[in-house]
Coordinates of C-alpha atoms in Angstrom, one line a residue:
M25 CA -20.6 -67.4 15.9
R26 CA -22.2 -65.0 18.3
A27 CA -17.9 -64.6 18.9
M28 CA -16.4 -64.4 15.7
L29 CA -19.4 -61.6 15.0
S30 CA -18.9 -59.7 17.8
Q31 CA -14.9 -59.4 17.2
R32 CA -15.3 -58.3 13.6
I33 CA -17.7 -55.4 14.8
V34 CA -15.2 -54.7 17.8
V35 CA -12.6 -54.9 15.2
G36 CA -14.4 -52.9 12.3
M37 CA -15.0 -50.0 15.3
A38 CA -11.2 -49.6 16.4
G39 CA -9.8 -49.8 12.5
V40 CA -13.2 -46.9 12.4
A41 CA -11.9 -44.6 15.1
T42 CA -8.3 -45.6 14.0
T43 CA -8.7 -44.4 10.3
L44 CA -10.9 -40.8 12.1
L45 CA -8.0 -40.3 14.7
I46 CA -5.7 -40.3 11.7
G47 CA -8.3 -38.0 9.6
C48 CA -8.9 -35.7 12.0
A49 CA -5.1 -35.4 14.3
Q50 CA -3.3 -34.0 10.5
P51 CA -3.3 -30.1 10.4
P52 CA -3.9 -28.0 7.4
T53 CA 0.4 -27.6 6.6
E54 CA 0.3 -27.0 2.9
Q55 CA -3.0 -25.0 3.1
L56 CA -1.0 -23.1 6.0
G57 CA 2.1 -21.9 3.7
A58 CA -0.5 -21.6 0.9
A59 CA -2.0 -18.8 3.5
Q60 CA 1.3 -17.4 4.8
N61 CA 1.9 -17.1 0.7
A62 CA -0.9 -15.3 0.0
V63 CA -0.2 -13.0 2.6
D64 CA 3.3 -12.1 1.7
V65 CA 2.3 -11.8 -2.1
A66 CA -0.2 -9.1 -0.9
K67 CA 2.4 -7.7 1.1
V68 CA 4.8 -7.3 -1.7
A69 CA 1.9 -6.2 -4.1
G70 CA 2.1 -3.0 -1.7
A71 CA -1.2 -3.8 -0.1
T72 CA -0.3 -1.8 3.3
E73 CA 0.3 1.2 1.0
Y74 CA -2.1 1.1 -1.8
A75 CA -5.5 -1.2 -0.1
K76 CA -4.8 -0.8 3.9
E77 CA -7.9 -1.6 5.0
D78 CA -7.9 -4.9 3.3
F79 CA -4.9 -5.8 4.0
T80 CA -5.4 -5.1 7.2
A81 CA -8.8 -7.2 6.8
L82 CA -6.7 -10.1 5.3
E83 CA -4.3 -10.2 8.4
Q84 CA -6.8 -10.1 10.9
Q85 CA -9.1 -13.6 9.0
F86 CA -5.5 -14.8 8.7
A87 CA -4.7 -14.6 12.8
L88 CA -8.4 -15.9 12.8
A89 CA -7.6 -19.4 11.2
K90 CA -4.5 -19.6 13.1
D91 CA -6.3 -19.3 16.3
E92 CA -8.1 -22.3 15.2
L93 CA -5.3 -24.4 14.2
S94 CA -3.8 -23.4 17.9
K95 CA -6.8 -24.6 19.6
Q96 CA -7.6 -27.8 17.6
E97 CA -3.4 -28.4 18.6
K98 CA -4.2 -28.2 22.1
A99 CA -7.5 -30.5 22.2
L100 CA -7.3 -34.2 22.5
S101 CA -6.5 -36.1 19.9
I102 CA -10.1 -37.9 19.3
F103 CA -11.9 -34.5 19.5
R104 CA -9.4 -32.8 16.8
S105 CA -10.7 -31.9 14.1
Y106 CA -8.8 -29.6 11.5
T107 CA -11.9 -29.3 9.4
D108 CA -12.8 -24.9 10.0
A109 CA -9.6 -24.0 10.1
D110 CA -8.7 -25.9 6.4
K111 CA -11.6 -23.9 5.4
M112 CA -10.4 -20.5 7.2
L113 CA -7.1 -21.0 5.7
I114 CA -8.6 -21.5 2.0
K115 CA -10.4 -18.0 2.3
V116 CA -7.7 -16.2 3.3
V117 CA -5.9 -17.8 -0.1
E118 CA -8.6 -16.5 -1.9
A119 CA -8.4 -13.2 -0.1
G120 CA -5.1 -13.0 -0.6
G121 CA -5.2 -13.0 -3.9
H122 CA -8.3 -10.4 -4.3
V123 CA -6.2 -7.8 -1.9
A124 CA -3.1 -8.4 -4.0
A125 CA -4.8 -7.6 -7.6
K126 CA -6.4 -4.4 -5.9
A127 CA -3.2 -3.3 -4.4
A128 CA -1.7 -4.0 -7.8
Q129 CA -4.5 -1.8 -9.9
N130 CA -4.6 0.8 -7.2
K131 CA -0.7 1.3 -6.9
E132 CA -0.6 1.9 -11.4
A133 CA -3.2 4.3 -10.5
A134 CA -1.6 5.9 -7.7
K135 CA 2.0 6.2 -10.4
T136 CA -0.2 7.4 -13.0
A137 CA -1.7 10.6 -10.7
A138 CA 2.0 11.0 -9.5
V139 CA 3.5 11.4 -12.9
A140 CA 0.8 13.4 -14.3
L141 CA 1.5 15.6 -11.0
E142 CA 5.0 15.9 -11.3
K143 CA 4.6 17.6 -15.3
E144 CA 2.4 20.1 -13.8
A145 CA 4.9 20.9 -11.4
Q146 CA 7.3 21.2 -14.1
Q147 CA 5.2 23.3 -16.2
V148 CA 5.1 25.7 -12.8
V149 CA 8.3 26.2 -12.2
A150 CA 9.4 26.4 -15.8
S151 CA 6.7 29.7 -15.8
A152 CA 8.3 30.9 -12.6
K153 CA 12.0 30.7 -14.5
V154 CA 11.0 32.2 -18.3
L155 CA 8.5 34.8 -15.1
M156 CA 11.9 35.4 -13.6
A157 CA 14.0 36.3 -17.0
K158 CA 11.5 39.7 -16.8
A159 CA 12.0 40.6 -12.7
P160 CA 13.9 44.1 -12.2
T161 CA 17.4 44.7 -11.4
G162 CA 16.9 47.7 -9.1
K163 CA 15.5 48.5 -6.3
E164 CA 13.4 45.4 -6.2
R165 CA 17.0 43.6 -6.7
A166 CA 17.6 42.3 -3.2
A167 CA 13.8 40.7 -2.8
V168 CA 14.2 39.1 -6.5
E169 CA 17.4 37.5 -4.9
T170 CA 15.9 36.0 -2.3
I171 CA 13.2 34.6 -5.0
K172 CA 15.7 33.2 -7.1
Q173 CA 16.7 31.2 -4.1
D174 CA 13.3 30.1 -3.4
L175 CA 13.2 29.2 -6.8
S176 CA 15.5 27.2 -6.7
G177 CA 14.8 25.3 -4.1
L178 CA 12.1 24.3 -6.7
E179 CA 14.1 23.1 -8.8
T180 CA 15.8 20.9 -6.0
S181 CA 12.4 19.4 -5.3
V182 CA 11.1 18.8 -9.1
G183 CA 14.2 16.5 -8.7
A184 CA 12.9 14.8 -5.8
V185 CA 9.5 13.9 -6.8
H186 CA 11.0 12.5 -10.1
Q187 CA 13.1 10.3 -7.3
L188 CA 9.9 9.2 -5.3
I189 CA 8.7 8.1 -8.7
E190 CA 11.2 6.1 -9.8
K191 CA 11.5 4.6 -5.7
G192 CA 7.8 4.0 -6.4
D193 CA 6.6 5.6 -3.9
Y194 CA 3.6 7.1 -5.4
V195 CA 2.1 8.3 -2.4
G196 CA 5.2 10.8 -1.4
A197 CA 5.3 11.8 -4.7
E198 CA 1.8 13.2 -5.4
I199 CA 2.1 14.4 -2.2
Q200 CA 5.3 16.8 -2.7
A201 CA 4.3 17.2 -6.4
K202 CA 1.0 19.2 -4.8
A203 CA 3.0 21.2 -2.9
L204 CA 5.8 22.3 -5.1
K205 CA 2.8 23.4 -7.6
E206 CA 1.2 25.3 -4.7
K207 CA 5.0 26.5 -3.6
G208 CA 6.0 27.5 -7.2
A209 CA 2.5 29.6 -7.9
A210 CA 3.3 31.5 -5.1
V211 CA 7.1 32.1 -6.3
S212 CA 5.5 33.6 -9.7
G213 CA 2.6 35.9 -8.0
E214 CA 6.0 36.8 -5.8
I215 CA 8.2 38.0 -8.8
Q216 CA 5.2 39.6 -10.6
N217 CA 5.0 41.4 -7.6
A218 CA 8.3 42.7 -8.1
I219 CA 7.7 43.3 -11.1
D220 CA 5.3 45.5 -10.8
K221 CA 6.7 47.5 -8.2
A222 CA 8.9 47.9 -10.1
K223 CA 7.0 49.6 -13.2
G224 CA 5.4 51.6 -10.3
K225 CA 2.5 49.7 -10.4
K226 CA 0.5 48.3 -7.3
P227 CA 1.2 44.6 -6.4
G228 CA -1.6 42.6 -8.1
S229 CA -2.7 45.1 -10.5
R230 CA -2.6 44.3 -14.1
G231 CA -3.9 47.7 -16.4

């Protein structure tokens, strides 16, 4: 009777041990794929540009999870457990969704700002062109011709800003549009100075 009981205990313990080994030895392959996909989706959403700090944190979080996976793969089967790695990967998936959403939101805001600045830059250049029509053709003609070339360059730059917006480079478009506005205002000032000189006024005078 005791022999049979002992045999059952041994068999039972062997079964439990086998179950533990099988359960602990299975890496969370599906969860790893989901985590990688979450990181990729965040990147496609523009996180590297529009949510840089969050994306960097996400990559670090994913790296730690993969390190934990690697650590368990190197451990003896009897001591191997992917529980922590699985939890870490689940957090990566959740964080990836948040980062992707934030990137998309920031990208849309950047687009709105870029389009608004593009319009402002266009207005500045248009104002400069109107002022150019009043530019003198006498002694200040040489200076005016140089200003015309600058104005032509501004018009080209307006097109470049629009192309950046079309490509989705809203940060680049915003930077160029701001620079274009400043340059346009400077060109308008140069034109007005030329007009004032031709009228015998001091530069900057409006009286």
